[in-house]
Amino acid sequence: MVKEECKALLDALSKVTACYRHMVLTIGGTSDSQNLREELKKTRQKAQELAVANRNKLTAVLKDKTVSKEDKAEFERLWVIFSTCMEILEIDMRRALELGQEFPLNVPKKHLIQTGMSGGTSGVAARAMSVQNMKYEAEHNIDVVDLKDLENEINQVGEMMYEMEMKVNVPQWTVEAKQDPGAELKSTISVGASSIGMISVEENKSFCDISKVLAGIIFSAVLIIAIVLAVCVVKLS
Amino acid sequence: MERVIVSMQDPDMGIKMRNQRLLITVIPHAMTGNDIVEWLIQKYAISEEESLHLGNLLVKHGYIYPLKDPRSLVLRADDSPYRFQTPYFWTSSKWPATELDYAIYLAKKNIRKQGDLIDHEKDNYNLLHKRINHTWDFVVMQAREQLRAAKQRRKGDRIVIDCQEQAYWLVNRPPPGALNVMEHGPERRNCHISRVQLPENTDYYKREIECCRKAMGRTRVKSSICLEGYIKFNEQYVPHDPIMSGCLPSNPWITDDTTYWAMNAPTVTTPTKLRVERWGFSFSELLGDTLGRRQLLEFLKKEFSAENLSFWEACEELRYGEQARIADIVDSIYQQFLAPGATRWVNIDSKTMERTLEGIKMPHRYVMDDAQMHIYMLMKKDSYPRFLKSELYRSLLAEAVMPPETKKRVFPFMRKQRHSSPSPALLLPTGEPEA
């Protein structure tokens, strides 16, 4: 079904955009590295491929006159989501360019900001590329070399968006969201709500919790000793 | 600010980093407020107060964020821990925080906190849902995806990312009542426009010399003379100024009585006394006032020189009239006033007449300027003094109306009587309004 295919493509694009945004966040920080720059490049290219595929599919459908009204509305909604995604992608690419220029990696005088991040972003990149493990094969100065490509790609994306605006006439304000406010809470995926929720809770109470936890540990230790003693008493008697 | 931050990162000369200990995880790159203040003092050789202020600015603009009490963006010069913000989240007017991003952040927070948002965040959330309703599905999708992407990182990093994002949005969307650093005043013109460098060769200097010579040759009036004239003007006009001397019957802005405006309308049957007096001040006052002009016309008719005023008025029409009608107007003026044997021939001296007739061949807005000025001066020097001495003017003065001041209702318990047209000038020195 065309609708399902479109949706799947759009989901994939959304996933890659989120991963790209996540990686751009770490440029300039301490977990920045040549690997990160390579990951950015690969993710970006994947995003562009998906974008082109999305665009082709959606324009084909929207140009099709035989589509029913509800379907058309649905496709218009998907189109609006697609164009917003592209906007975000373009902004992130521009920021990546700017940050990449400001924080070149091999210059000893320019220091990276100590943001407190210590791990790498390979997991995120693997998710974006839909592979198990990332392979790194680029040269040592990819951060500088890549910037030129990045500029070209930004121009390409800009042109693509302009074309999209001109060719497809979907007024954004006619699209209504399917989801009410708070819809994300009803998602079946717990999205680590428990684990991430716990982290923020932990964060706030971290400095006063230590004493409480110690008290808990002592209490449970005493309890265990009491149980052991009781068992011994029972056994001996 | 960014350079300060970058120089803080120097492994030798920068700030000493400590580790932040949470329950299980240890996150590096934390520093105390004290560290920051001392480093600033050392690096820039400034006083402690200044360094504290500078550090505060850094925190308020989001380059450093506090770890213990994230909602209060102040720098405390003690052990409270701080951390640097990632460059993506640095405050920049080139990349303002968009509504879309804020919506995604709120959606993520909603998911994480299971619907438990702070009040102003809840309001913003609903507002955004209405405003960017068309991409709301995208917002939800993207929020979920971003959370899933974040799961791929280590726990310590996840905490750091959350803190970073929270700090960023505290700076860019402060809770109501908090200081909003992003507010700038009115946009000032960018002073970085490079000035065009003129080639400083002989032409340039020649022009400069010419300019200076002309400036020296300009007529100047001594300031003593100029100020005297200014004082005289003010003395003459002070009793006529409605604000400085109060206006009769009453100031409409105070009493809501518009009689004053009605009485001083351009076309009114009986002019006020002050108005008629003003006609005596200068010829331009008389001509400028519609009623005055009419009276002057009456007077000139008696003296058989009314054509002067008519000519002057026709020239005014030419000067300020429509471009399309210029040729017509010039023609009619010529026929009526300038042609030999015209019905209302005006008396202009021969030189001016020659020049005007030459000019008429190529009519434009200002052809009649010379002639008009001549006639104006004639009227001013000749007719105007006679007008002021004439019976007509004297009778006008006698008939002119002086409206009485309206009595303000005096409330029984009011301490000060409110006059109906207090003068602000008199209020200030004495502190009590005098009529």
XYZ file of C-alpha atoms in Angstrom:
672
model
C 0.000 0.000 0.000
C 1.304 3.378 -0.943
C 0.278 4.946 2.336
C 2.159 2.429 4.436
C 5.245 2.806 2.279
C 5.131 6.563 2.586
C 4.689 6.320 6.329
C 7.565 3.915 6.672
C 9.834 6.150 4.644
C 8.820 9.142 6.684
C 9.467 7.300 9.934
C 12.900 6.360 8.717
C 13.648 9.961 7.781
C 12.440 11.153 11.156
C 14.658 8.640 12.909
C 17.712 9.696 10.959
C 16.963 13.380 11.582
C 16.719 12.788 15.318
C 20.008 10.934 15.311
C 21.642 13.673 13.260
C 20.425 16.316 15.656
C 21.770 14.292 18.546
C 25.171 14.088 16.933
C 25.331 17.756 16.018
C 24.750 18.496 19.688
C 28.066 16.918 20.537
C 30.236 18.841 18.075
C 32.733 20.963 19.911
C 32.376 19.026 23.129
C 34.699 16.504 24.602
C 33.162 13.550 22.867
C 33.877 15.152 19.537
C 36.310 13.251 17.415
C 37.118 12.300 13.882
C 34.744 9.415 14.260
C 31.943 11.776 15.101
C 32.601 13.797 11.995
C 32.559 10.680 9.890
C 29.345 9.562 11.496
C 27.842 12.953 10.746
C 28.821 12.616 7.135
C 27.353 9.184 6.748
C 24.150 10.049 8.552
C 23.748 13.133 6.486
C 24.091 11.229 3.265
C 21.606 8.636 4.421
C 19.215 11.414 5.353
C 19.512 12.909 1.910
C 18.824 9.612 0.191
C 15.744 9.103 2.305
C 14.646 12.648 1.640
C 14.865 12.208 -2.084
C 12.977 8.919 -1.902
C 10.289 10.527 0.246
C 9.952 13.459 -2.022
C 9.598 11.368 -5.127
C 6.992 9.149 -3.591
C 4.937 11.932 -2.102
C 5.015 14.128 -5.183
C 3.935 11.179 -7.290
C 1.010 10.546 -5.003
C -0.002 14.188 -4.671
C 0.051 14.672 -8.405
C -2.142 11.654 -8.861
C -5.682 12.821 -9.511
C -7.314 9.473 -8.828
C -6.687 9.607 -5.117
C -9.728 9.912 -2.885
C -10.335 12.933 -0.704
C -9.475 11.379 2.655
C -6.389 9.838 1.187
C -5.410 13.173 -0.269
C -5.805 14.843 3.105
C -3.698 12.116 4.651
C -0.965 12.577 2.068
C -1.018 16.296 2.554
C -0.496 15.739 6.242
C 2.451 13.505 5.458
C 3.773 16.142 3.104
C 3.665 18.791 5.825
C 5.494 16.465 8.193
C 8.051 15.803 5.496
C 8.715 19.458 4.793
C 9.078 20.251 8.503
C 11.549 17.408 8.804
C 13.539 18.825 5.920
C 13.581 22.255 7.521
C 15.009 20.823 10.711
C 17.538 18.822 8.751
C 18.668 21.881 6.847
C 19.067 23.945 10.005
C 21.040 21.187 11.656
C 23.280 20.875 8.629
C 23.996 24.573 8.647
C 24.800 24.483 12.327
C 27.029 21.493 11.787
C 28.916 23.494 9.185
C 29.318 26.486 11.451
C 30.354 24.439 14.460
C 32.662 22.320 12.346
C 34.413 25.436 11.161
C 34.723 26.811 14.651
C 36.051 23.623 16.210
C 38.580 21.985 13.908
C 39.959 18.891 15.517
C 43.613 18.719 14.663
C 44.618 22.207 15.647
C 46.382 22.005 19.006
C 45.605 25.585 19.987
C 41.872 25.185 19.677
C 40.464 23.345 22.604
C 37.233 21.518 22.810
C 34.695 22.559 25.372
C 34.647 20.302 28.378
C 30.991 19.505 28.413
C 31.146 16.435 30.583
C 30.443 13.944 27.847
C 32.800 11.058 27.786
C 31.214 8.381 25.671
C 31.044 8.163 21.949
C 28.105 8.502 19.622
C 28.619 5.280 17.732
C 25.420 3.809 19.107
C 23.407 6.692 17.803
C 25.062 6.495 14.428
C 24.484 2.770 14.242
C 20.818 3.384 14.901
C 20.710 6.004 12.197
C 22.394 3.817 9.625
C 20.430 0.781 10.761
C 23.542 -1.307 11.192
C 24.851 -3.209 14.141
C 28.280 -1.650 14.353
C 29.791 1.344 12.729
C 32.889 0.999 10.635
C 35.260 3.904 10.443
C 37.331 4.209 7.364
C 37.944 7.873 6.782
C 41.218 9.753 6.889
C 42.547 11.784 9.726
C 41.496 15.162 8.565
C 37.953 14.377 7.627
C 36.729 17.234 9.737
C 38.251 19.783 7.393
C 37.720 17.874 4.167
C 34.113 17.229 4.910
C 33.186 20.862 5.282
C 33.292 21.525 1.592
C 31.003 18.585 0.899
C 28.752 19.789 3.644
C 28.418 23.178 2.018
C 27.478 21.616 -1.277
C 24.955 19.375 0.357
C 23.395 22.274 2.204
C 22.947 24.045 -1.114
C 21.421 20.941 -2.593
C 18.981 20.599 0.235
C 18.091 24.261 -0.050
C 17.381 23.875 -3.730
C 15.344 20.790 -3.140
C 13.203 22.562 -0.604
C 12.674 25.477 -2.913
C 11.612 23.137 -5.672
C 9.272 21.403 -3.315
C 7.658 24.681 -2.355
C 7.195 25.687 -5.934
C 5.963 22.441 -7.356
C 3.648 21.110 -4.728
C 0.891 23.357 -3.546
C -0.063 22.201 -0.091
C -1.122 24.995 2.235
C 0.191 24.134 5.657
C -2.643 25.601 7.618
C -5.233 23.261 6.185
C -3.604 20.251 7.763
C -4.885 19.227 11.138
C -2.935 17.159 13.546
C -4.240 13.729 14.268
C -2.964 13.721 17.776
C -4.272 15.653 20.729
C -2.038 17.262 23.251
C -0.606 14.625 25.466
C -0.878 11.931 22.823
C 2.719 10.983 23.313
C 1.947 9.778 26.805
C -0.224 7.037 25.446
C 2.566 5.474 23.463
C 3.018 1.772 23.968
C 6.756 2.098 24.039
C 7.755 3.083 27.509
C 10.743 4.806 25.941
C 12.716 4.185 29.040
C 10.320 6.455 30.832
C 11.184 4.628 33.952
C 14.926 4.702 33.447
C 15.217 8.253 32.205
C 12.666 9.430 34.716
C 14.728 7.869 37.375
C 17.808 9.625 36.175
C 16.263 13.051 36.545
C 14.885 12.122 39.912
C 18.255 10.804 40.828
C 19.907 13.960 39.608
C 17.882 16.148 41.896
C 18.152 14.080 44.939
C 21.636 12.793 44.362
C 23.255 14.796 47.082
C 20.812 13.990 49.822
C 20.041 10.435 48.849
C 23.380 9.018 49.859
C 22.554 9.108 53.526
C 19.144 7.582 52.916
C 20.608 4.754 50.883
C 23.205 4.089 53.520
C 20.494 3.878 56.110
C 18.618 1.471 53.873
C 21.672 -0.691 53.413
C 22.308 -0.838 57.133
C 18.714 -1.697 57.827
C 18.667 -4.516 55.280
C 21.958 -5.820 56.626
C 20.538 -5.920 60.119
C 17.460 -7.665 58.792
C 19.551 -10.302 57.045
C 21.580 -10.917 60.199
C 18.402 -11.280 62.197
C 17.008 -13.806 59.712
C 20.279 -15.767 59.744
C 20.284 -15.834 63.538
C 16.699 -17.009 63.611
C 17.478 -19.793 61.171
C 20.484 -20.816 63.257
C 18.370 -20.842 66.380
C 15.768 -22.956 64.669
C 18.391 -25.328 63.335
C 20.230 -25.667 66.607
C 17.150 -26.165 68.687
C 31.893 35.586 25.673
C 32.698 32.637 23.528
C 36.364 33.448 23.510
C 36.399 33.575 27.294
C 34.790 30.160 27.420
C 37.227 28.712 24.930
C 40.190 30.085 26.795
C 38.831 28.495 29.940
C 39.276 25.148 28.270
C 43.028 25.399 27.983
C 44.472 22.310 29.704
C 47.338 24.320 31.181
C 45.914 27.743 31.786
C 42.258 26.912 32.017
C 40.051 26.009 34.910
C 40.762 22.901 36.897
C 38.043 20.393 36.393
C 36.589 18.187 39.052
C 34.287 15.254 38.884
C 30.674 15.344 39.712
C 29.601 12.410 41.771
C 26.104 11.154 41.366
C 24.829 8.009 43.001
C 26.571 5.528 40.788
C 27.906 7.516 37.887
C 30.778 9.894 37.892
C 30.608 12.688 35.405
C 33.728 14.662 34.701
C 34.134 18.310 33.882
C 32.451 20.044 36.717
C 33.830 23.135 38.387
C 32.886 25.158 41.393
C 31.719 28.727 41.310
C 34.779 29.693 43.262
C 37.036 28.232 40.585
C 35.364 30.316 37.939
C 35.626 33.556 39.880
C 39.269 33.003 40.751
C 40.209 32.072 37.237
C 38.573 35.213 35.894
C 40.393 37.350 38.458
C 43.676 35.792 37.508
C 43.289 35.856 33.790
C 41.950 39.342 33.351
C 43.434 41.029 36.435
C 40.089 42.364 37.579
C 38.543 42.811 40.983
C 36.436 40.151 42.629
C 33.251 42.131 42.179
C 33.851 42.513 38.475
C 34.757 38.906 38.085
C 31.588 37.863 39.857
C 29.572 40.089 37.572
C 31.281 38.700 34.493
C 30.726 35.164 35.667
C 27.094 35.954 36.297
C 26.735 37.187 32.746
C 28.226 33.966 31.464
C 25.739 31.939 33.444
C 22.769 34.086 32.524
C 23.522 33.846 28.852
C 23.715 30.113 29.044
C 27.400 29.398 28.502
C 27.756 27.798 31.911
C 24.970 26.158 33.796
C 24.606 25.274 37.466
C 24.254 21.624 38.384
C 22.772 21.766 41.826
C 20.001 24.282 41.418
C 19.392 24.457 37.690
C 16.505 26.885 37.825
C 18.406 29.755 39.321
C 20.898 31.017 36.803
C 23.317 32.797 39.106
C 26.962 32.352 39.802
C 27.692 31.623 43.417
C 31.280 32.036 44.446
C 31.339 28.936 46.586
C 31.314 25.209 46.134
C 28.269 24.955 43.948
C 29.087 22.977 40.831
C 28.840 24.273 37.278
C 29.473 22.887 33.849
C 30.048 24.221 30.370
C 27.281 24.210 27.811
C 27.810 22.471 24.524
C 28.458 24.823 21.599
C 25.238 23.841 19.865
C 23.308 25.417 22.714
C 25.295 28.637 22.909
C 23.208 31.752 22.756
C 23.336 33.201 19.323
C 21.088 35.564 17.477
C 21.929 33.758 14.266
C 20.198 30.657 15.507
C 17.239 31.711 17.602
C 15.392 29.024 19.468
C 12.436 28.038 17.326
C 8.926 27.218 18.418
C 9.263 23.831 16.805
C 12.270 22.919 18.891
C 10.583 24.121 22.026
C 7.549 22.013 21.204
C 9.725 18.943 20.717
C 11.443 19.610 24.029
C 8.149 19.952 25.860
C 6.848 16.778 24.256
C 9.957 14.917 25.366
C 9.611 16.254 28.861
C 5.980 15.257 28.862
C 6.892 11.704 27.984
C 9.659 11.537 30.544
C 7.683 13.044 33.370
C 4.484 11.271 32.428
C 2.498 14.455 32.016
C 3.856 16.270 35.033
C 4.962 19.573 33.549
C 5.362 22.846 35.383
C 2.489 25.332 35.011
C 4.008 27.693 32.528
C 5.312 24.772 30.531
C 1.834 23.281 30.417
C 0.463 26.576 29.169
C 3.151 26.848 26.543
C 2.521 23.279 25.507
C -1.157 23.904 24.883
C -0.424 27.171 23.152
C 2.062 25.526 20.848
C -0.338 22.720 20.112
C -2.730 25.307 18.781
C -0.145 27.388 17.019
C 1.801 24.759 15.164
C -1.008 22.315 14.930
C -0.145 21.399 11.391
C 3.163 19.857 12.371
C 2.102 18.483 15.734
C 2.333 14.914 14.485
C 5.880 15.609 13.481
C 6.601 17.027 16.928
C 5.398 13.876 18.627
C 7.253 11.642 16.186
C 10.470 13.561 16.548
C 10.214 13.671 20.337
C 9.935 9.908 20.490
C 12.790 9.437 18.035
C 15.068 11.777 19.909
C 14.446 9.931 23.144
C 15.194 6.637 21.447
C 18.386 8.027 19.965
C 19.474 9.261 23.368
C 19.056 5.773 24.772
C 22.005 4.671 22.686
C 24.410 6.595 24.859
C 26.009 5.953 28.163
C 24.111 6.848 31.273
C 26.461 9.637 32.269
C 26.123 11.218 28.858
C 22.374 10.960 28.973
C 22.296 12.873 32.233
C 24.562 15.519 30.794
C 22.407 15.881 27.705
C 19.277 16.313 29.796
C 20.936 18.952 31.937
C 22.209 20.772 28.881
C 18.851 20.881 27.226
C 17.124 21.986 30.384
C 19.617 24.806 30.865
C 19.235 25.891 27.252
C 15.495 26.189 27.507
C 15.706 27.949 30.849
C 17.694 30.644 29.126
C 15.640 30.811 25.974
C 12.163 30.373 27.413
C 12.442 31.623 30.955
C 9.542 31.048 33.300
C 7.275 34.048 33.616
C 8.764 36.666 35.882
C 12.346 35.610 35.415
C 14.870 37.795 33.688
C 14.847 37.272 29.950
C 18.351 37.759 28.659
C 17.256 37.400 25.105
C 15.340 40.631 25.128
C 17.199 43.198 23.145
C 16.258 46.790 22.769
C 15.274 48.268 19.450
C 17.439 47.136 16.598
C 20.296 49.485 16.111
C 21.801 49.926 12.772
C 24.792 47.726 12.250
C 27.874 49.887 12.594
C 29.976 47.374 10.775
C 29.099 48.772 7.385
C 32.493 49.399 5.894
C 33.026 52.941 4.810
C 33.897 53.508 1.226
C 37.422 54.750 1.024
C 37.656 57.696 -1.329
C 40.908 57.813 -3.212
C 42.833 60.620 -1.606
C 44.269 62.192 -4.692
C 44.451 65.789 -5.922
C 40.797 65.884 -7.006
C 39.671 64.914 -3.558
C 41.717 67.627 -1.936
C 40.640 70.217 -4.466
C 37.044 69.454 -3.619
C 37.765 69.689 0.080
C 39.396 73.097 -0.367
C 36.457 74.340 -2.405
C 34.071 73.154 0.256
C 35.974 74.903 3.025
C 36.164 78.132 1.050
C 32.424 78.165 0.518
C 31.893 77.471 4.201
C 34.016 80.464 5.136
C 32.166 82.717 2.770
C 28.768 82.011 4.274
C 27.074 84.890 6.020
C 26.916 84.510 9.701
C 24.808 86.312 12.240
C 26.256 87.238 15.549
C 24.661 85.191 18.266
C 23.919 88.313 20.319
C 21.809 89.727 17.518
C 20.231 86.394 16.810
C 19.344 85.820 20.441
C 17.930 89.289 20.788
C 15.629 88.618 17.900
C 14.663 85.321 19.467
C 13.826 86.917 22.795
C 11.785 89.600 21.106
C 9.825 87.008 19.202
C 9.088 85.059 22.346
C 8.053 88.128 24.292
C 5.702 89.095 21.549
C 4.095 85.704 21.250
C 3.921 84.570 24.850
C 0.503 86.066 25.570
C -0.793 84.344 22.461
C 0.417 80.904 23.265
C -2.425 78.792 24.602
C -0.197 76.571 26.686
C 2.055 79.188 28.225
C -0.588 81.780 28.961
C -3.677 79.671 29.310
C -6.436 79.853 26.774
C -9.851 81.389 27.155
C -12.568 80.290 27.660
C -11.000 77.114 28.863
C -8.530 74.468 27.897
C -10.571 71.821 26.072
C -8.296 69.055 27.284
C -9.153 69.858 30.848
C -12.753 70.944 30.817
C -13.933 68.947 27.804
C -15.403 72.124 26.438
C -14.551 72.710 22.805
C -15.577 76.351 22.654
C -11.956 77.381 22.335
C -11.540 75.469 19.116
C -14.872 76.613 17.765
C -14.000 80.216 18.396
C -10.627 79.981 16.750
C -11.687 78.071 13.685
C -10.280 79.400 10.423
C -13.633 80.663 9.204
C -15.603 82.255 11.980
C -17.721 85.375 11.859
C -16.149 87.202 14.777
C -12.466 86.608 15.359
C -11.041 86.708 18.858
C -9.127 89.693 20.067
C -5.841 87.855 20.303
C -6.194 86.766 16.733
C -6.768 90.262 15.426
C -3.816 91.484 17.445
C -1.620 88.858 15.830
C -2.389 90.301 12.431
C -0.467 93.340 13.512
C 2.701 91.422 14.252
C 3.815 90.716 10.727
C 2.561 90.596 7.199
C 2.979 86.848 6.968
C 0.683 86.401 9.972
C -1.970 88.440 8.246
C -1.642 86.597 4.974
C -1.467 83.236 6.656
C -4.794 83.660 8.414
C -7.846 83.107 6.191
C -9.913 85.764 7.894
C -7.019 88.177 7.806
C -6.571 87.660 4.131
C -10.217 88.369 3.536
C -10.047 91.590 5.491
C -6.937 92.605 3.602
C -8.727 91.995 0.345
C -11.582 94.243 1.466
C -9.133 96.920 2.369
C -7.225 96.662 -0.883
C -10.444 96.840 -2.842
C -11.099 100.185 -1.237
C -7.622 101.236 -2.258
C -8.023 99.881 -5.778
C -5.037 97.570 -5.503
C -6.805 94.293 -4.980
C -5.199 92.817 -8.075
C -1.926 92.554 -6.167
C -3.372 90.137 -3.691
C -5.171 88.189 -6.406
C -1.948 87.926 -8.371
C -0.104 86.714 -5.311
C -2.744 84.084 -4.639
C -2.666 82.915 -8.244
C 1.117 82.524 -8.040
C 0.725 80.474 -4.882
C -1.670 78.240 -6.733
C 0.923 77.796 -9.442
C 3.677 76.934 -7.009
C 1.744 74.376 -5.049
C -0.714 73.170 -7.621
C -0.932 70.134 -9.861
C 1.800 69.479 -12.350
C -0.670 68.825 -15.140
C -2.294 72.215 -14.826
C 0.842 74.314 -14.769
C 0.698 75.399 -18.380
C -2.941 76.414 -18.013
C -2.382 78.365 -14.851
C 0.594 80.219 -16.284
C -1.475 81.100 -19.278
C -4.388 82.407 -17.224
C -2.069 84.442 -15.017
C -0.540 85.992 -18.060
C -3.907 86.797 -19.570
C -5.316 88.238 -16.380
C -2.391 90.060 -14.835
C 0.598 90.452 -17.093
C -0.536 91.004 -20.642
C -0.488 94.618 -21.743
C -4.021 95.854 -21.467
C -5.077 93.095 -19.113
C -8.110 93.666 -16.910
C -6.161 93.409 -13.687
C -2.770 94.501 -14.653
C -0.192 94.399 -11.836
C 2.533 96.920 -11.487
C 5.858 95.132 -11.830
C 9.121 96.801 -12.713
C 10.370 96.346 -16.239
C 13.319 94.053 -15.534
C 11.226 91.553 -13.628
C 8.524 91.753 -16.279
C 11.064 90.962 -18.999
C 12.399 87.987 -17.126
C 8.947 86.661 -16.374
C 7.809 86.982 -19.958
C 10.897 85.077 -21.047
C 10.178 82.398 -18.519
C 6.571 82.006 -19.592
C 7.754 80.543 -22.872
C 8.937 77.481 -20.924
C 6.438 77.360 -18.100
C 7.299 75.548 -14.907
C 6.273 75.808 -11.295
C 8.585 78.610 -10.333
C 8.424 80.971 -13.335
C 6.424 83.559 -11.404
C 8.691 83.611 -8.371
C 10.392 86.913 -9.099
C 7.174 88.700 -9.887
C 5.442 87.201 -6.893
C 8.211 88.313 -4.565
C 8.099 91.807 -5.998
C 4.372 92.111 -5.427
C 4.676 90.613 -1.960
C 7.257 93.188 -0.934
C 5.118 95.918 -2.451
C 2.125 94.887 -0.390
C 4.202 94.480 2.719
C 5.903 97.857 2.529
C 3.063 99.821 1.138
C -0.402 98.433 1.813
C 0.259 96.636 5.061
C 1.192 99.660 7.219
C -1.778 101.533 5.843
C -3.998 98.592 6.655
C -2.878 98.605 10.245
C -3.656 102.280 10.553
C -6.964 102.017 8.738
C -10.458 102.351 10.106
C -11.236 98.820 9.035
C -8.613 97.328 11.249
C -9.442 99.496 14.204
C -13.076 98.554 14.018
C -12.142 94.913 13.822
C -10.104 95.258 16.971
C -12.958 96.923 18.753
C -15.461 94.287 17.698
C -13.217 91.382 18.455
C -14.438 89.035 21.089
C -12.695 88.148 24.310
C -14.323 85.092 25.779
C -14.687 84.964 29.556
C -13.016 82.255 31.510
C -15.398 79.537 32.537
C -15.742 79.170 36.239
C -14.758 75.745 37.368
C -17.077 74.028 39.730
C -15.500 74.120 43.110
C -16.023 70.984 45.067
C -16.626 71.768 48.702
C -13.796 69.616 49.934
C -11.162 70.430 47.365
C -8.070 72.002 48.727
C -6.953 73.725 45.577
C -9.189 75.400 43.084
C -8.677 73.961 39.677
C -8.507 76.668 37.073
C -9.833 75.857 33.697
C -6.655 76.510 31.783
C -3.664 76.284 34.035
C -0.383 77.249 32.542
C 2.356 74.709 33.133
C 5.016 77.397 33.021
C 3.535 79.193 35.980
C 2.998 75.961 37.856
C 6.631 75.058 38.085
C 8.319 77.938 39.867
C 5.576 78.868 42.279
C 4.055 75.457 42.784
C 0.581 76.888 42.746
C -1.396 77.613 39.663
C -2.233 81.220 39.065
C -4.829 82.226 36.564
